[in-house]
GROMACS .gro file of N, CA and C in nm:
model
  426
    1UNK      N    1 -12.244 -18.502  32.976
    1UNK     CA    2 -12.343 -18.408  32.928
    1UNK      C    3 -12.311 -18.361  32.786
    2UNK      N    4 -12.183 -18.355  32.753
    2UNK     CA    5 -12.143 -18.317  32.617
    2UNK      C    6 -12.200 -18.415  32.515
    3UNK      N    7 -12.200 -18.545  32.550
    3UNK     CA    8 -12.254 -18.646  32.459
    3UNK      C    9 -12.402 -18.620  32.432
    4UNK      N   10 -12.479 -18.586  32.535
    4UNK     CA   11 -12.622 -18.561  32.515
    4UNK      C   12 -12.647 -18.438  32.428
    5UNK      N   13 -12.562 -18.338  32.443
    5UNK     CA   14 -12.574 -18.219  32.358
    5UNK      C   15 -12.549 -18.257  32.212
    6UNK      N   16 -12.449 -18.341  32.190
    6UNK     CA   17 -12.418 -18.385  32.054
    6UNK      C   18 -12.531 -18.472  31.998
    7UNK      N   19 -12.595 -18.550  32.084
    7UNK     CA   20 -12.708 -18.633  32.040
    7UNK      C   21 -12.823 -18.543  31.996
    8UNK      N   22 -12.850 -18.437  32.071
    8UNK     CA   23 -12.958 -18.344  32.033
    8UNK      C   24 -12.924 -18.274  31.901
    9UNK      N   25 -12.798 -18.236  31.883
    9UNK     CA   26 -12.756 -18.176  31.756
    9UNK      C   27 -12.772 -18.277  31.642
   10UNK      N   28 -12.736 -18.402  31.671
   10UNK     CA   29 -12.751 -18.509  31.572
   10UNK      C   30 -12.897 -18.521  31.528
   11UNK      N   31 -12.989 -18.520  31.623
   11UNK     CA   32 -13.132 -18.532  31.591
   11UNK      C   33 -13.177 -18.419  31.499
   12UNK      N   34 -13.134 -18.297  31.530
   12UNK     CA   35 -13.172 -18.182  31.446
   12UNK      C   36 -13.115 -18.197  31.305
   13UNK      N   37 -12.985 -18.231  31.295
   13UNK     CA   38 -12.921 -18.247  31.164
   13UNK      C   39 -12.987 -18.359  31.085
   14UNK      N   40 -13.013 -18.471  31.151
   14UNK     CA   41 -13.074 -18.585  31.083
   14UNK      C   42 -13.211 -18.547  31.026
   15UNK      N   43 -13.292 -18.482  31.107
   15UNK     CA   44 -13.425 -18.441  31.060
   15UNK      C   45 -13.414 -18.343  30.943
   16UNK      N   46 -13.321 -18.250  30.953
   16UNK     CA   47 -13.302 -18.151  30.847
   16UNK      C   48 -13.259 -18.217  30.716
   17UNK      N   49 -13.192 -18.331  30.727
   17UNK     CA   50 -13.146 -18.403  30.608
   17UNK      C   51 -13.247 -18.506  30.560
   18UNK      N   52 -13.361 -18.516  30.629
   18UNK     CA   53 -13.462 -18.613  30.591
   18UNK      C   54 -13.433 -18.754  30.639
   19UNK      N   55 -13.344 -18.768  30.735
   19UNK     CA   56 -13.309 -18.899  30.791
   19UNK      C   57 -13.395 -18.923  30.914
   20UNK      N   58 -13.465 -19.035  30.918
   20UNK     CA   59 -13.550 -19.066  31.032
   20UNK      C   60 -13.467 -19.081  31.159
   21UNK      N   61 -13.518 -19.028  31.268
   21UNK     CA   62 -13.450 -19.038  31.397
   21UNK      C   63 -13.512 -19.157  31.470
   22UNK      N   64 -13.452 -19.273  31.450
   22UNK     CA   65 -13.502 -19.396  31.510
   22UNK      C   66 -13.428 -19.423  31.642
   23UNK      N   67 -13.486 -19.504  31.729
   23UNK     CA   68 -13.416 -19.540  31.854
   23UNK      C   69 -13.280 -19.605  31.827
   24UNK      N   70 -13.272 -19.686  31.720
   24UNK     CA   71 -13.146 -19.751  31.687
   24UNK      C   72 -13.040 -19.649  31.646
   25UNK      N   73 -13.078 -19.555  31.562
   25UNK     CA   74 -12.982 -19.453  31.518
   25UNK      C   75 -12.936 -19.368  31.635
   26UNK      N   76 -13.028 -19.330  31.720
   26UNK     CA   77 -12.992 -19.250  31.838
   26UNK      C   78 -12.900 -19.328  31.929
   27UNK      N   79 -12.931 -19.455  31.954
   27UNK     CA   80 -12.849 -19.537  32.043
   27UNK      C   81 -12.707 -19.557  31.987
   28UNK      N   82 -12.697 -19.585  31.858
   28UNK     CA   83 -12.565 -19.605  31.796
   28UNK      C   84 -12.486 -19.474  31.801
   29UNK      N   85 -12.550 -19.365  31.764
   29UNK     CA   86 -12.481 -19.237  31.767
   29UNK      C   87 -12.439 -19.198  31.908
   30UNK      N   88 -12.529 -19.215  32.004
   30UNK     CA   89 -12.497 -19.183  32.144
   30UNK      C   90 -12.376 -19.264  32.191
   31UNK      N   91 -12.373 -19.390  32.154
   31UNK     CA   92 -12.262 -19.475  32.196
   31UNK      C   93 -12.131 -19.429  32.134
   32UNK      N   94 -12.134 -19.391  32.007
   32UNK     CA   95 -12.010 -19.345  31.941
   32UNK      C   96 -11.960 -19.216  32.005
   33UNK      N   97 -12.049 -19.119  32.027
   33UNK     CA   98 -12.003 -18.990  32.080
   33UNK      C   99 -11.961 -18.998  32.226
   34UNK      N  100 -12.003 -19.102  32.295
   34UNK     CA  101 -11.964 -19.115  32.435
   34UNK      C  102 -11.828 -19.184  32.452
   35UNK      N  103 -11.769 -19.225  32.340
   35UNK     CA  104 -11.642 -19.299  32.343
   35UNK      C  105 -11.535 -19.223  32.268
   36UNK      N  106 -11.411 -19.254  32.303
   36UNK     CA  107 -11.297 -19.196  32.232
   36UNK      C  108 -11.213 -19.301  32.162
   37UNK      N  109 -11.263 -19.425  32.158
   37UNK     CA  110 -11.181 -19.534  32.106
   37UNK      C  111 -11.211 -19.574  31.962
   38UNK      N  112 -11.294 -19.500  31.892
   38UNK     CA  113 -11.325 -19.528  31.753
   38UNK      C  114 -11.372 -19.673  31.736
   39UNK      N  115 -11.492 -19.703  31.784
   39UNK     CA  116 -11.540 -19.841  31.786
   39UNK      C  117 -11.573 -19.897  31.648
   40UNK      N  118 -11.570 -20.029  31.640
   40UNK     CA  119 -11.615 -20.100  31.521
   40UNK      C  120 -11.765 -20.128  31.536
   41UNK      N  121 -11.828 -20.171  31.428
   41UNK     CA  122 -11.970 -20.207  31.433
   41UNK      C  123 -11.992 -20.320  31.533
   42UNK      N  124 -11.901 -20.415  31.535
   42UNK     CA  125 -11.914 -20.528  31.627
   42UNK      C  126 -11.906 -20.483  31.773
   43UNK      N  127 -11.815 -20.390  31.802
   43UNK     CA  128 -11.803 -20.338  31.939
   43UNK      C  129 -11.928 -20.261  31.980
   44UNK      N  130 -11.982 -20.184  31.887
   44UNK     CA  131 -12.106 -20.111  31.917
   44UNK      C  132 -12.221 -20.209  31.943
   45UNK      N  133 -12.231 -20.311  31.860
   45UNK     CA  134 -12.336 -20.410  31.879
   45UNK      C  135 -12.324 -20.478  32.016
   46UNK      N  136 -12.204 -20.519  32.053
   46UNK     CA  137 -12.183 -20.585  32.182
   46UNK      C  138 -12.225 -20.494  32.298
   47UNK      N  139 -12.197 -20.368  32.283
   47UNK     CA  140 -12.231 -20.272  32.388
   47UNK      C  141 -12.382 -20.245  32.397
   48UNK      N  142 -12.450 -20.251  32.282
   48UNK     CA  143 -12.591 -20.213  32.276
   48UNK      C  144 -12.690 -20.329  32.285
   49UNK      N  145 -12.647 -20.449  32.257
   49UNK     CA  146 -12.742 -20.561  32.242
   49UNK      C  147 -12.824 -20.589  32.367
   50UNK      N  148 -12.769 -20.565  32.485
   50UNK     CA  149 -12.846 -20.589  32.608
   50UNK      C  150 -12.929 -20.468  32.651
   51UNK      N  151 -12.901 -20.353  32.590
   51UNK     CA  152 -12.973 -20.231  32.627
   51UNK      C  153 -13.083 -20.193  32.530
   52UNK      N  154 -13.074 -20.242  32.408
   52UNK     CA  155 -13.170 -20.203  32.305
   52UNK      C  156 -13.235 -20.328  32.247
   53UNK      N  157 -13.358 -20.351  32.284
   53UNK     CA  158 -13.428 -20.472  32.242
   53UNK      C  159 -13.441 -20.479  32.091
   54UNK      N  160 -13.411 -20.596  32.038
   54UNK     CA  161 -13.429 -20.620  31.896
   54UNK      C  162 -13.319 -20.569  31.806
   55UNK      N  163 -13.212 -20.513  31.861
   55UNK     CA  164 -13.104 -20.464  31.774
   55UNK      C  165 -13.021 -20.583  31.728
   56UNK      N  166 -12.978 -20.577  31.604
   56UNK     CA  167 -12.894 -20.682  31.547
   56UNK      C  168 -12.766 -20.619  31.492
   57UNK      N  169 -12.670 -20.702  31.464
   57UNK     CA  170 -12.546 -20.652  31.405
   57UNK      C  171 -12.575 -20.590  31.269
   58UNK      N  172 -12.667 -20.650  31.194
   58UNK     CA  173 -12.706 -20.594  31.064
   58UNK      C  174 -12.764 -20.454  31.081
   59UNK      N  175 -12.845 -20.434  31.183
   59UNK     CA  176 -12.902 -20.301  31.210
   59UNK      C  177 -12.792 -20.201  31.240
   60UNK      N  178 -12.693 -20.243  31.317
   60UNK     CA  179 -12.582 -20.153  31.350
   60UNK      C  180 -12.506 -20.116  31.223
   61UNK      N  181 -12.477 -20.213  31.137
   61UNK     CA  182 -12.408 -20.184  31.010
   61UNK      C  183 -12.491 -20.088  30.924
   62UNK      N  184 -12.619 -20.114  30.911
   62UNK     CA  185 -12.704 -20.026  30.830
   62UNK      C  186 -12.712 -19.886  30.889
   63UNK      N  187 -12.720 -19.879  31.021
   63UNK     CA  188 -12.726 -19.749  31.088
   63UNK      C  189 -12.597 -19.672  31.064
   64UNK      N  190 -12.484 -19.738  31.078
   64UNK     CA  191 -12.355 -19.671  31.054
   64UNK      C  192 -12.344 -19.625  30.909
   65UNK      N  193 -12.390 -19.705  30.816
   65UNK     CA  194 -12.387 -19.666  30.675
   65UNK      C  195 -12.472 -19.542  30.651
   66UNK      N  196 -12.591 -19.537  30.711
   66UNK     CA  197 -12.676 -19.420  30.691
   66UNK      C  198 -12.616 -19.297  30.759
   67UNK      N  199 -12.557 -19.315  30.876
   67UNK     CA  200 -12.493 -19.202  30.945
   67UNK      C  201 -12.372 -19.151  30.866
   68UNK      N  202 -12.297 -19.245  30.809
   68UNK     CA  203 -12.182 -19.206  30.728
   68UNK      C  204 -12.226 -19.134  30.601
   69UNK      N  205 -12.327 -19.185  30.534
   69UNK     CA  206 -12.378 -19.120  30.413
   69UNK      C  207 -12.429 -18.980  30.441
   70UNK      N  208 -12.481 -18.959  30.562
   70UNK     CA  209 -12.532 -18.828  30.601
   70UNK      C  210 -12.421 -18.736  30.654
   71UNK      N  211 -12.299 -18.787  30.662
   71UNK     CA  212 -12.187 -18.706  30.711
   71UNK      C  213 -12.186 -18.688  30.862
   72UNK      N  214 -12.252 -18.777  30.934
   72UNK     CA  215 -12.261 -18.765  31.080
   72UNK      C  216 -12.156 -18.848  31.153
   73UNK      N  217 -12.097 -18.946  31.085
   73UNK     CA  218 -11.983 -19.021  31.135
   73UNK      C  219 -11.888 -19.043  31.019
   74UNK      N  220 -11.764 -19.076  31.052
   74UNK     CA  221 -11.664 -19.106  30.948
   74UNK      C  222 -11.599 -19.240  30.976
   75UNK      N  223 -11.560 -19.306  30.870
   75UNK     CA  224 -11.480 -19.428  30.883
   75UNK      C  225 -11.336 -19.386  30.910
   76UNK      N  226 -11.269 -19.469  30.990
   76UNK     CA  227 -11.127 -19.448  31.015
   76UNK      C  228 -11.055 -19.567  30.956
   77UNK      N  229 -10.970 -19.545  30.855
   77UNK     CA  230 -10.896 -19.658  30.798
   77UNK      C  231 -10.800 -19.716  30.902
   78UNK      N  232 -10.785 -19.847  30.902
   78UNK     CA  233 -10.695 -19.913  30.996
   78UNK      C  234 -10.602 -20.007  30.921
   79UNK      N  235 -10.505 -20.061  30.991
   79UNK     CA  236 -10.413 -20.157  30.931
   79UNK      C  237 -10.479 -20.293  30.912
   80UNK      N  238 -10.578 -20.320  30.994
   80UNK     CA  239 -10.646 -20.448  30.987
   80UNK      C  240 -10.774 -20.433  30.907
   81UNK      N  241 -10.844 -20.541  30.886
   81UNK     CA  242 -10.967 -20.539  30.806
   81UNK      C  243 -11.084 -20.471  30.875
   82UNK      N  244 -11.079 -20.458  31.006
   82UNK     CA  245 -11.192 -20.404  31.082
   82UNK      C  246 -11.209 -20.254  31.055
   83UNK      N  247 -11.331 -20.215  31.024
   83UNK     CA  248 -11.363 -20.074  31.001
   83UNK      C  249 -11.398 -20.012  31.136
   84UNK      N  250 -11.343 -19.896  31.163
   84UNK     CA  251 -11.371 -19.824  31.287
   84UNK      C  252 -11.441 -19.694  31.251
   85UNK      N  253 -11.515 -19.637  31.348
   85UNK     CA  254 -11.595 -19.518  31.322
   85UNK      C  255 -11.563 -19.407  31.421
   86UNK      N  256 -11.582 -19.285  31.374
   86UNK     CA  257 -11.551 -19.166  31.452
   86UNK      C  258 -11.668 -19.069  31.437
   87UNK      N  259 -11.721 -19.021  31.549
   87UNK     CA  260 -11.828 -18.922  31.544
   87UNK      C  261 -11.773 -18.781  31.534
   88UNK      N  262 -11.644 -18.768  31.548
   88UNK     CA  263 -11.580 -18.638  31.531
   88UNK      C  264 -11.555 -18.619  31.382
   89UNK      N  265 -11.644 -18.547  31.315
   89UNK     CA  266 -11.637 -18.536  31.170
   89UNK      C  267 -11.562 -18.413  31.121
   90UNK      N  268 -11.531 -18.321  31.212
   90UNK     CA  269 -11.452 -18.206  31.168
   90UNK      C  270 -11.310 -18.254  31.135
   91UNK      N  271 -11.241 -18.182  31.048
   91UNK     CA  272 -11.108 -18.227  31.005
   91UNK      C  273 -11.012 -18.245  31.123
   92UNK      N  274 -10.951 -18.362  31.127
   92UNK     CA  275 -10.846 -18.395  31.224
   92UNK      C  276 -10.775 -18.520  31.174
   93UNK      N  277 -10.667 -18.554  31.240
   93UNK     CA  278 -10.587 -18.669  31.200
   93UNK      C  279 -10.590 -18.776  31.307
   94UNK      N  280 -10.524 -18.889  31.279
   94UNK     CA  281 -10.522 -19.001  31.372
   94UNK      C  282 -10.383 -19.060  31.388
   95UNK      N  283 -10.359 -19.117  31.505
   95UNK     CA  284 -10.242 -19.199  31.533
   95UNK      C  285 -10.294 -19.339  31.562
   96UNK      N  286 -10.243 -19.438  31.489
   96UNK     CA  287 -10.286 -19.576  31.509
   96UNK      C  288 -10.167 -19.657  31.559
   97UNK      N  289 -10.187 -19.722  31.674
   97UNK     CA  290 -10.082 -19.806  31.731
   97UNK      C  291 -10.077 -19.937  31.653
   98UNK      N  292  -9.960 -19.969  31.600
   98UNK     CA  293  -9.943 -20.090  31.521
   98UNK      C  294  -9.942 -20.216  31.607
   99UNK      N  295  -9.928 -20.201  31.737
   99UNK     CA  296  -9.924 -20.317  31.826
   99UNK      C  297 -10.063 -20.350  31.882
  100UNK      N  298 -10.129 -20.252  31.944
  100UNK     CA  299 -10.259 -20.279  32.008
  100UNK      C  300 -10.378 -20.238  31.922
  101UNK      N  301 -10.356 -20.157  31.819
  101UNK     CA  302 -10.463 -20.115  31.731
  101UNK      C  303 -10.543 -19.995  31.778
  102UNK      N  304 -10.509 -19.940  31.895
  102UNK     CA  305 -10.583 -19.823  31.943
  102UNK      C  306 -10.565 -19.706  31.847
  103UNK      N  307 -10.669 -19.624  31.840
  103UNK     CA  308 -10.667 -19.507  31.753
  103UNK      C  309 -10.683 -19.384  31.840
  104UNK      N  310 -10.595 -19.288  31.820
  104UNK     CA  311 -10.596 -19.163  31.895
  104UNK      C  312 -10.623 -19.048  31.799
  105UNK      N  313 -10.703 -18.952  31.843
  105UNK     CA  314 -10.726 -18.831  31.763
  105UNK      C  315 -10.605 -18.739  31.775
  106UNK      N  316 -10.568 -18.677  31.665
  106UNK     CA  317 -10.463 -18.576  31.662
  106UNK      C  318 -10.521 -18.448  31.605
  107UNK      N  319 -10.492 -18.338  31.668
  107UNK     CA  320 -10.540 -18.210  31.616
  107UNK      C  321 -10.437 -18.153  31.518
  108UNK      N  322 -10.408 -18.232  31.417
  108UNK     CA  323 -10.319 -18.191  31.308
  108UNK      C  324 -10.398 -18.193  31.179
  109UNK      N  325 -10.375 -18.095  31.097
  109UNK     CA  326 -10.443 -18.090  30.968
  109UNK      C  327 -10.339 -18.101  30.857
  110UNK      N  328 -10.352 -18.201  30.772
  110UNK     CA  329 -10.258 -18.211  30.660
  110UNK      C  330 -10.286 -18.100  30.559
  111UNK      N  331 -10.182 -18.056  30.494
  111UNK     CA  332 -10.198 -17.954  30.392
  111UNK      C  333 -10.148 -18.008  30.259
  112UNK      N  334 -10.223 -17.980  30.157
  112UNK     CA  335 -10.187 -18.024  30.023
  112UNK      C  336 -10.150 -17.901  29.941
  113UNK      N  337 -10.037 -17.908  29.880
  113UNK     CA  338  -9.995 -17.799  29.791
  113UNK      C  339 -10.082 -17.807  29.666
  114UNK      N  340 -10.163 -17.702  29.639
  114UNK     CA  341 -10.255 -17.707  29.524
  114UNK      C  342 -10.186 -17.741  29.392
  115UNK      N  343 -10.064 -17.692  29.370
  115UNK     CA  344  -9.996 -17.720  29.244
  115UNK      C  345  -9.958 -17.867  29.231
  116UNK      N  346  -9.945 -17.937  29.345
  116UNK     CA  347  -9.906 -18.078  29.341
  116UNK      C  348 -10.017 -18.166  29.288
  117UNK      N  349 -10.141 -18.121  29.296
  117UNK     CA  350 -10.253 -18.204  29.251
  117UNK      C  351 -10.332 -18.143  29.136
  118UNK      N  352 -10.297 -18.024  29.093
  118UNK     CA  353 -10.380 -17.958  28.992
  118UNK      C  354 -10.390 -18.036  28.861
  119UNK      N  355 -10.288 -18.113  28.827
  119UNK     CA  356 -10.292 -18.195  28.705
  119UNK      C  357 -10.381 -18.317  28.723
  120UNK      N  358 -10.401 -18.356  28.847
  120UNK     CA  359 -10.480 -18.476  28.876
  120UNK      C  360 -10.627 -18.441  28.893
  121UNK      N  361 -10.652 -18.335  28.967
  121UNK     CA  362 -10.790 -18.297  28.994
  121UNK      C  363 -10.797 -18.208  29.117
  122UNK      N  364 -10.916 -18.200  29.175
  122UNK     CA  365 -10.942 -18.113  29.289
  122UNK      C  366 -10.952 -18.197  29.415
  123UNK      N  367 -10.889 -18.153  29.522
  123UNK     CA  368 -10.893 -18.223  29.650
  123UNK      C  369 -11.016 -18.175  29.727
  124UNK      N  370 -11.100 -18.270  29.770
  124UNK     CA  371 -11.217 -18.238  29.852
  124UNK      C  372 -11.189 -18.255  30.000
  125UNK      N  373 -11.105 -18.349  30.033
  125UNK     CA  374 -11.066 -18.369  30.173
  125UNK      C  375 -10.932 -18.440  30.175
  126UNK      N  376 -10.867 -18.432  30.288
  126UNK     CA  377 -10.737 -18.493  30.303
  126UNK      C  378 -10.722 -18.535  30.448
  127UNK      N  379 -10.664 -18.652  30.471
  127UNK     CA  380 -10.645 -18.695  30.608
  127UNK      C  381 -10.502 -18.744  30.628
  128UNK      N  382 -10.458 -18.733  30.750
  128UNK     CA  383 -10.324 -18.777  30.787
  128UNK      C  384 -10.341 -18.888  30.890
  129UNK      N  385 -10.276 -19.000  30.865
  129UNK     CA  386 -10.277 -19.110  30.961
  129UNK      C  387 -10.132 -19.142  30.995
  130UNK      N  388 -10.101 -19.134  31.123
  130UNK     CA  389  -9.967 -19.169  31.171
  130UNK      C  390  -9.973 -19.309  31.230
  131UNK      N  391  -9.878 -19.392  31.194
  131UNK     CA  392  -9.869 -19.527  31.247
  131UNK      C  393  -9.745 -19.537  31.335
  132UNK      N  394  -9.759 -19.603  31.447
  132UNK     CA  395  -9.646 -19.619  31.538
  132UNK      C  396  -9.685 -19.708  31.654
  133UNK      N  397  -9.611 -19.694  31.764
  133UNK     CA  398  -9.637 -19.771  31.885
  133UNK      C  399  -9.673 -19.670  31.994
  134UNK      N  400  -9.789 -19.692  32.059
  134UNK     CA  401  -9.831 -19.600  32.163
  134UNK      C  402  -9.745 -19.620  32.289
  135UNK      N  403  -9.749 -19.522  32.376
  135UNK     CA  404  -9.667 -19.529  32.498
  135UNK      C  405  -9.700 -19.649  32.585
  136UNK      N  406  -9.829 -19.681  32.593
  136UNK     CA  407  -9.869 -19.795  32.676
  136UNK      C  408  -9.805 -19.924  32.626
  137UNK      N  409  -9.802 -19.942  32.494
  137UNK     CA  410  -9.741 -20.063  32.437
  137UNK      C  411  -9.588 -20.061  32.451
  138UNK      N  412  -9.531 -19.943  32.456
  138UNK     CA  413  -9.387 -19.933  32.476
  138UNK      C  414  -9.347 -19.950  32.623
  139UNK      N  415  -9.447 -19.961  32.709
  139UNK     CA  416  -9.417 -19.980  32.850
  139UNK      C  417  -9.439 -19.856  32.935
  140UNK      N  418  -9.472 -19.745  32.874
  140UNK     CA  419  -9.503 -19.623  32.948
  140UNK      C  420  -9.652 -19.601  32.951
  141UNK      N  421  -9.695 -19.501  33.020
  141UNK     CA  422  -9.838 -19.471  33.025
  141UNK      C  423  -9.875 -19.375  32.915
  142UNK      N  424  -9.998 -19.389  32.868
  142UNK     CA  425 -10.049 -19.300  32.763
  142UNK      C  426 -10.107 -19.177  32.826
   0.00000   0.00000   0.00000
């Protein structure tokens, strides 16, 4: 039910920003908010292709780009070339397993000392990414 509430909030925000609320955008967003694994465009397409008639991988990429431009999803940098997405746009950090590639949300906020960057410019956002081996890959449970 939390996912549906977020979808309704998404529709309101999208309309307020002048972004059309299409079935494709709703389906992609609904799929992202219902997951915790930070899916790639390809994973979203595989999940949606049998449920949403006429959706293509190109449509998923374009939808993700428009959602990202509107600030409704964020890209999560990874060690590999695959781009992953997160519907949790409020500030938080990530742990990425170097073995299996899973991405976990961390409720840690990096802090930047203002004097450390004042000669360079102004910081608009900052993220922390921890790389390591998850418990499951080490042989324990996550």
